[in-house]
């Protein structure tokens, strides 16, 4: 019989006792990981508390009330970790999770390709067995944080004589090897969040296959569901509590951690604090008496609450043992619309100042950063169009989009450079 689930009061007491702003960030993340309070919905044996979504939110609120820094964020803990817990072996969990949850190792996601974005199953990156290893050749693109990453979650084609969804295998690949070249992609934000990655005889040991060989598509679907949930309103709000690992000095005092700006800083700030920033925007812009602006702000806040409740449904389903459902796509689509509305209302509130960047502007340029990065949210984790297809087919019961290649071996398809 499992032990009783501790309530949020236990978490608050722990944070009050354990939080020390002078502790190094690396030490704090290690203490937080071992406590189970950093990732409370994860299983108890893997750095969690086994809590349901409502209790987890109370834990997050308890942490925030104490002013403690949250756990590391990023691809690892938001996507790779949950996927490995769901589909990996105990040995793989024990090998990969410890350095992930304490912020020591950065992860990236090697899924999309130049010819396989929305049609991800059309990927051409190949993995061929070489003894007890696999040789990987191909190109990936839009890989967030690859320039910082130690590990990557990779899907590659291991069979071509079966339909495209059936011959894919899911790997964990070491990014620090001669066969991998990372090229940052400069964006209009001035930053380089995304990268293209070239793999030339890159090696992966057989022990790094997650799930079964040739059946990695189901693992990829689970990963994408976690990604879409993390890109929902609650997921982006959570980014304000911790920090993207790889961009922070782990030796610095944890209490001095800040978002450090960057493309996601404005979005995290806008979603964090229960929408406090957006609600206070008219007053901050000295337009509290502008009823039209106030009305627009409250419409955005209402949509934010709808997105939050949708995220709670996803978390409740996971806590009940149900796999990610179509509500994940609904939440992702809501978040995309919400970011666009935040951009428009934010720039309207700023007026001419919205054309300026820098610390001297209102909110230090956070809303301008949000505006420049906002198009990425409608694409990342599956485009808005893909989410609408999923909702239409799986929720509304509309006719399924014709898929003429469903039962055709991949080798017979005209895909990308394969003609």
XYZ file of N, CA and C in Angstrom, residues 160-294:
405
model
N 12.317 0.854 -44.268
C 11.633 1.557 -45.354
C 10.641 0.662 -46.090
N 10.582 -0.614 -45.724
C 9.699 -1.549 -46.426
C 8.331 -1.667 -45.766
N 8.039 -0.777 -44.831
C 6.745 -0.746 -44.144
C 6.187 0.669 -44.253
N 4.873 0.875 -44.006
C 4.311 2.227 -44.033
C 5.060 3.168 -43.091
N 5.014 4.453 -43.412
C 5.918 5.426 -42.792
C 5.833 5.498 -41.273
N 4.669 5.234 -40.681
C 4.553 5.319 -39.230
C 5.155 4.106 -38.520
N 5.417 3.033 -39.252
C 5.813 1.775 -38.612
C 7.320 1.548 -38.549
N 8.080 2.234 -39.349
C 9.517 1.957 -39.406
C 10.366 3.008 -38.730
N 9.877 3.586 -37.644
C 10.572 4.665 -36.938
C 11.000 4.174 -35.557
N 12.216 4.531 -35.159
C 12.729 4.160 -33.840
C 13.118 5.421 -33.071
N 12.906 5.376 -31.768
C 13.130 6.520 -30.867
C 14.434 6.289 -30.099
N 15.367 7.229 -30.214
C 16.681 7.097 -29.596
C 16.961 8.259 -28.637
N 17.905 8.028 -27.738
C 18.566 9.104 -27.001
C 19.993 9.158 -27.527
N 20.389 10.307 -28.088
C 21.692 10.423 -28.738
C 22.568 11.424 -28.007
N 23.847 11.092 -27.889
C 24.838 11.984 -27.285
C 25.172 13.077 -28.299
N 24.911 14.334 -27.940
C 25.136 15.442 -28.865
C 26.605 15.830 -28.965
N 27.419 15.376 -28.033
C 28.838 15.744 -27.998
C 29.662 14.655 -28.676
N 29.615 14.644 -30.012
C 30.385 13.662 -30.775
C 30.702 14.233 -32.149
N 31.760 13.735 -32.814
C 32.203 14.309 -34.090
C 31.152 14.266 -35.191
N 30.229 13.313 -35.144
C 29.263 13.165 -36.223
C 28.085 14.105 -36.171
N 28.097 15.072 -35.247
C 26.968 16.000 -35.120
C 27.461 17.437 -35.250
N 26.846 18.188 -36.162
C 27.148 19.607 -36.349
C 25.883 20.419 -36.091
N 25.989 21.421 -35.233
C 24.861 22.288 -34.881
C 25.092 23.671 -35.476
N 24.123 24.177 -36.218
C 24.207 25.515 -36.810
C 23.034 26.355 -36.307
N 23.300 27.361 -35.472
C 22.215 28.216 -34.961
C 21.535 28.988 -36.087
N 20.236 29.205 -35.938
C 19.438 29.983 -36.886
C 19.096 31.325 -36.238
N 19.611 32.399 -36.811
C 19.360 33.723 -36.246
C 17.936 34.158 -36.567
N 17.229 34.678 -35.550
C 15.822 35.056 -35.690
C 15.659 36.572 -35.653
N 14.454 37.029 -35.939
C 14.214 38.469 -35.908
C 14.239 39.015 -34.487
N 14.218 38.126 -33.493
C 14.357 38.569 -32.106
C 15.782 39.005 -31.806
N 16.717 38.616 -32.661
C 18.127 38.844 -32.393
C 18.791 37.641 -31.763
N 17.994 36.709 -31.274
C 18.527 35.512 -30.641
C 18.621 34.351 -31.605
N 19.000 33.203 -31.066
C 19.111 31.984 -31.868
C 18.630 30.812 -31.030
N 17.339 30.793 -30.763
C 16.755 29.685 -30.006
C 16.793 28.399 -30.819
N 16.535 28.511 -32.115
C 16.421 27.336 -32.978
C 17.736 27.054 -33.709
N 17.890 25.810 -34.118
C 19.103 25.377 -34.812
C 18.757 24.362 -35.891
N 19.672 24.195 -36.845
C 19.628 23.037 -37.720
C 20.780 22.125 -37.316
N 20.534 20.833 -37.380
C 21.499 19.847 -36.903
C 21.769 18.839 -38.016
N 23.049 18.618 -38.303
C 23.450 17.664 -39.335
C 24.109 16.455 -38.665
N 23.627 15.273 -39.004
C 24.143 14.029 -38.432
C 24.825 13.224 -39.526
N 26.115 12.963 -39.350
C 26.908 12.232 -40.341
C 27.599 11.063 -39.648
N 27.039 9.877 -39.817
C 27.535 8.683 -39.122
C 27.625 8.905 -37.614
N 26.657 9.634 -37.074
C 26.580 9.797 -35.620
C 26.198 8.458 -34.999
N 26.752 8.169 -33.833
C 26.575 6.848 -33.230
C 25.658 6.883 -32.012
N 24.822 5.852 -31.919
C 23.929 5.671 -30.773
C 24.032 4.220 -30.317
N 24.347 3.965 -29.051
C 24.371 2.575 -28.580
C 22.969 1.989 -28.534
N 22.890 0.691 -28.731
C 21.595 0.020 -28.759
C 20.835 0.203 -27.448
N 21.556 0.385 -26.346
C 20.918 0.558 -25.041
C 20.180 1.891 -24.917
N 20.377 2.772 -25.909
C 19.709 4.078 -25.888
C 18.442 4.107 -26.726
N 17.966 2.957 -27.158
C 16.663 2.883 -27.834
C 15.574 2.925 -26.772
N 14.638 3.871 -26.921
C 13.514 3.986 -25.990
C 12.310 3.280 -26.609
N 11.766 2.296 -25.918
C 10.688 1.499 -26.485
C 11.249 0.435 -27.411
N 10.432 0.000 -28.354
C 10.837 -1.072 -29.267
C 11.369 -0.516 -30.577
N 12.315 -1.218 -31.163
C 12.823 -0.864 -32.485
C 11.684 -0.922 -33.497
N 11.637 0.075 -34.377
C 10.625 0.204 -35.433
C 9.249 0.613 -34.902
N 9.121 0.797 -33.596
C 7.829 1.182 -33.020
C 7.951 2.473 -32.212
N 8.825 3.334 -32.671
C 9.062 4.572 -31.939
C 8.015 5.642 -32.144
N 7.106 5.433 -33.112
C 6.110 6.468 -33.368
C 5.225 6.701 -32.149
N 4.864 5.638 -31.442
C 4.016 5.806 -30.259
C 4.743 6.596 -29.176
N 6.053 6.405 -29.055
C 6.835 7.179 -28.086
C 6.885 8.644 -28.516
N 7.028 8.861 -29.826
C 7.048 10.232 -30.344
C 5.721 10.935 -30.095
N 4.613 10.213 -30.275
C 3.286 10.803 -30.036
C 3.144 11.214 -28.575
N 3.601 10.360 -27.660
C 3.571 10.712 -26.240
C 4.399 11.964 -25.981
N 5.584 12.020 -26.573
C 6.460 13.177 -26.400
C 5.797 14.447 -26.907
N 5.173 14.375 -28.079
C 4.514 15.549 -28.650
C 3.346 16.002 -27.785
N 2.639 15.055 -27.185
C 1.536 15.424 -26.295
C 2.060 16.187 -25.087
N 3.174 15.726 -24.519
C 3.777 16.451 -23.399
C 4.257 17.830 -23.855
N 4.792 17.907 -25.080
C 5.252 19.190 -25.602
C 4.088 20.161 -25.748
N 2.984 19.686 -26.314
C 1.834 20.567 -26.518
C 1.268 21.042 -25.195
N 1.269 20.166 -24.201
C 0.793 20.580 -22.885
C 1.732 21.612 -22.279
N 3.043 21.436 -22.485
C 4.000 22.398 -21.939
C 3.913 23.738 -22.641
N 3.422 23.739 -23.892
C 3.255 24.984 -24.630
C 1.896 25.615 -24.392
N 1.053 24.973 -23.565
C -0.202 25.579 -23.152
C 0.047 26.669 -22.134
N -1.034 27.329 -21.708
C -0.900 28.467 -20.804
C -0.185 28.099 -19.521
N -0.557 26.992 -18.902
C 0.059 26.611 -17.637
C 1.519 26.251 -17.821
N 1.831 25.601 -18.937
C 3.218 25.234 -19.180
C 4.104 26.442 -19.347
N 3.638 27.447 -20.086
C 4.450 28.636 -20.278
C 4.529 29.463 -19.009
N 3.488 29.422 -18.198
C 3.556 30.112 -16.912
C 4.611 29.485 -16.033
N 4.732 28.164 -16.105
C 5.714 27.477 -15.280
C 7.135 27.840 -15.635
N 7.348 28.284 -16.876
C 8.698 28.667 -17.272
C 9.207 29.840 -16.465
N 8.294 30.608 -15.878
C 8.719 31.745 -15.080
C 9.251 31.324 -13.723
N 8.946 30.102 -13.288
C 9.340 29.675 -11.959
C 10.760 29.174 -11.877
N 11.249 28.553 -12.938
C 12.601 28.045 -12.943
C 13.418 28.740 -14.000
N 14.156 27.988 -14.791
C 14.963 28.589 -15.838
C 15.329 27.523 -16.844
N 15.543 27.938 -18.092
C 15.990 27.007 -19.112
C 17.429 26.630 -18.807
N 17.689 25.354 -18.587
C 19.039 24.948 -18.246
C 19.945 25.107 -19.452
N 21.231 25.382 -19.179
C 22.196 25.624 -20.229
C 22.448 27.097 -20.423
N 21.561 27.943 -19.891
C 21.732 29.380 -20.021
C 22.031 30.027 -18.672
N 22.325 29.225 -17.680
C 22.525 29.742 -16.342
C 23.787 29.169 -15.726
N 24.455 30.013 -14.945
C 25.631 29.601 -14.198
C 25.159 28.880 -12.949
N 25.394 27.584 -12.866
C 24.894 26.801 -11.744
C 25.614 27.120 -10.442
N 26.722 27.857 -10.521
C 27.449 28.207 -9.305
C 26.953 29.510 -8.682
N 26.129 30.252 -9.383
C 25.643 31.525 -8.854
C 24.576 31.273 -7.798
N 24.367 32.232 -6.883
C 23.321 32.058 -5.865
C 21.955 31.876 -6.512
N 21.201 30.917 -6.034
C 19.886 30.638 -6.611
C 18.968 31.845 -6.505
N 19.103 32.620 -5.438
C 18.237 33.778 -5.245
C 18.449 34.874 -6.253
N 19.549 34.816 -6.999
C 19.831 35.844 -7.996
C 19.457 35.400 -9.403
N 18.793 34.262 -9.490
C 18.384 33.773 -10.804
C 17.321 34.682 -11.386
N 17.464 34.998 -12.654
C 16.430 35.737 -13.382
C 16.273 35.077 -14.727
N 15.221 35.468 -15.424
C 14.986 34.876 -16.746
C 16.081 35.237 -17.724
N 16.793 36.351 -17.456
C 17.870 36.740 -18.341
C 17.386 37.217 -19.694
N 16.140 37.600 -19.802
C 15.613 38.037 -21.078
C 15.407 36.859 -22.001
N 15.627 37.096 -23.290
C 15.462 36.001 -24.231
C 14.054 35.956 -24.788
N 13.891 35.065 -25.787
C 12.659 35.049 -26.550
C 11.435 34.662 -25.729
N 11.607 33.751 -24.762
C 10.467 33.270 -23.993
C 10.184 34.110 -22.757
N 11.051 35.075 -22.437
C 10.891 35.815 -21.188
C 9.563 36.558 -21.134
N 9.196 37.217 -22.230
C 7.945 37.965 -22.230
C 6.738 37.064 -22.111
N 6.772 35.916 -22.778
C 5.651 34.983 -22.717
C 5.526 34.388 -21.324
N 6.648 33.988 -20.730
C 6.612 33.423 -19.380
C 6.083 34.444 -18.385
N 6.533 35.698 -18.514
C 6.066 36.734 -17.594
C 4.582 37.014 -17.779
N 4.128 36.994 -19.020
C 2.718 37.280 -19.285
C 1.807 36.199 -18.722
N 2.239 34.930 -18.807
C 1.415 33.831 -18.324
C 1.579 33.585 -16.833
N 2.675 34.027 -16.253
C 2.941 33.760 -14.845
C 2.091 34.610 -13.922
N 2.082 34.210 -12.647
C 1.377 34.996 -11.634
C -0.122 35.049 -11.816
N -0.692 34.033 -12.454
C -2.142 34.012 -12.604
C -2.682 35.127 -13.481
N -1.850 35.642 -14.392
C -2.310 36.708 -15.280
C -2.211 38.090 -14.677
N -1.425 38.246 -13.597
C -1.330 39.550 -12.935
C -0.797 40.626 -13.871
N 0.168 40.251 -14.719
C 0.764 41.255 -15.604
C -0.267 41.795 -16.582
N -1.005 40.903 -17.225
C -1.967 41.369 -18.223
C -3.088 42.166 -17.576
N -3.513 41.765 -16.367
C -4.579 42.502 -15.687
C -4.134 43.906 -15.299
N -2.860 44.066 -14.996
C -2.367 45.376 -14.564
C -1.858 46.226 -15.716
N -1.928 45.704 -16.935
C -1.357 46.407 -18.082
C -1.936 47.805 -18.293
N -3.268 47.994 -18.255
C -3.785 49.360 -18.449
C -3.217 50.360 -17.446
N -3.112 49.957 -16.186
C -2.566 50.868 -15.175
C -1.089 51.132 -15.422
N -0.339 50.094 -15.772
C 1.089 50.265 -16.030
C 1.332 51.203 -17.204
N 0.440 51.154 -18.189
C 0.572 52.011 -19.367
C -0.099 53.366 -19.172
N -0.551 53.634 -17.934
C -1.232 54.889 -17.606
C -2.485 55.077 -18.467
N -3.222 53.961 -18.667
C -4.448 54.002 -19.468
C -5.570 53.259 -18.742
N -5.586 53.379 -17.418
C -6.584 52.663 -16.621
C -8.002 53.122 -16.921
N -8.163 54.328 -17.438
C -9.494 54.858 -17.750
C -9.912 54.589 -19.197
N -9.074 53.919 -19.937
C -9.393 53.576 -21.328
C -10.260 52.320 -21.308
N -11.572 52.494 -21.400
C -12.485 51.364 -21.235
C -12.349 50.346 -22.353
N -12.029 50.807 -23.540
C -11.866 49.868 -24.653
C -10.666 48.959 -24.401
N -9.554 49.549 -23.950
C -8.370 48.749 -23.655
C -8.634 47.793 -22.498
N -9.309 48.276 -21.453
C -9.620 47.424 -20.303
C -10.480 46.239 -20.734
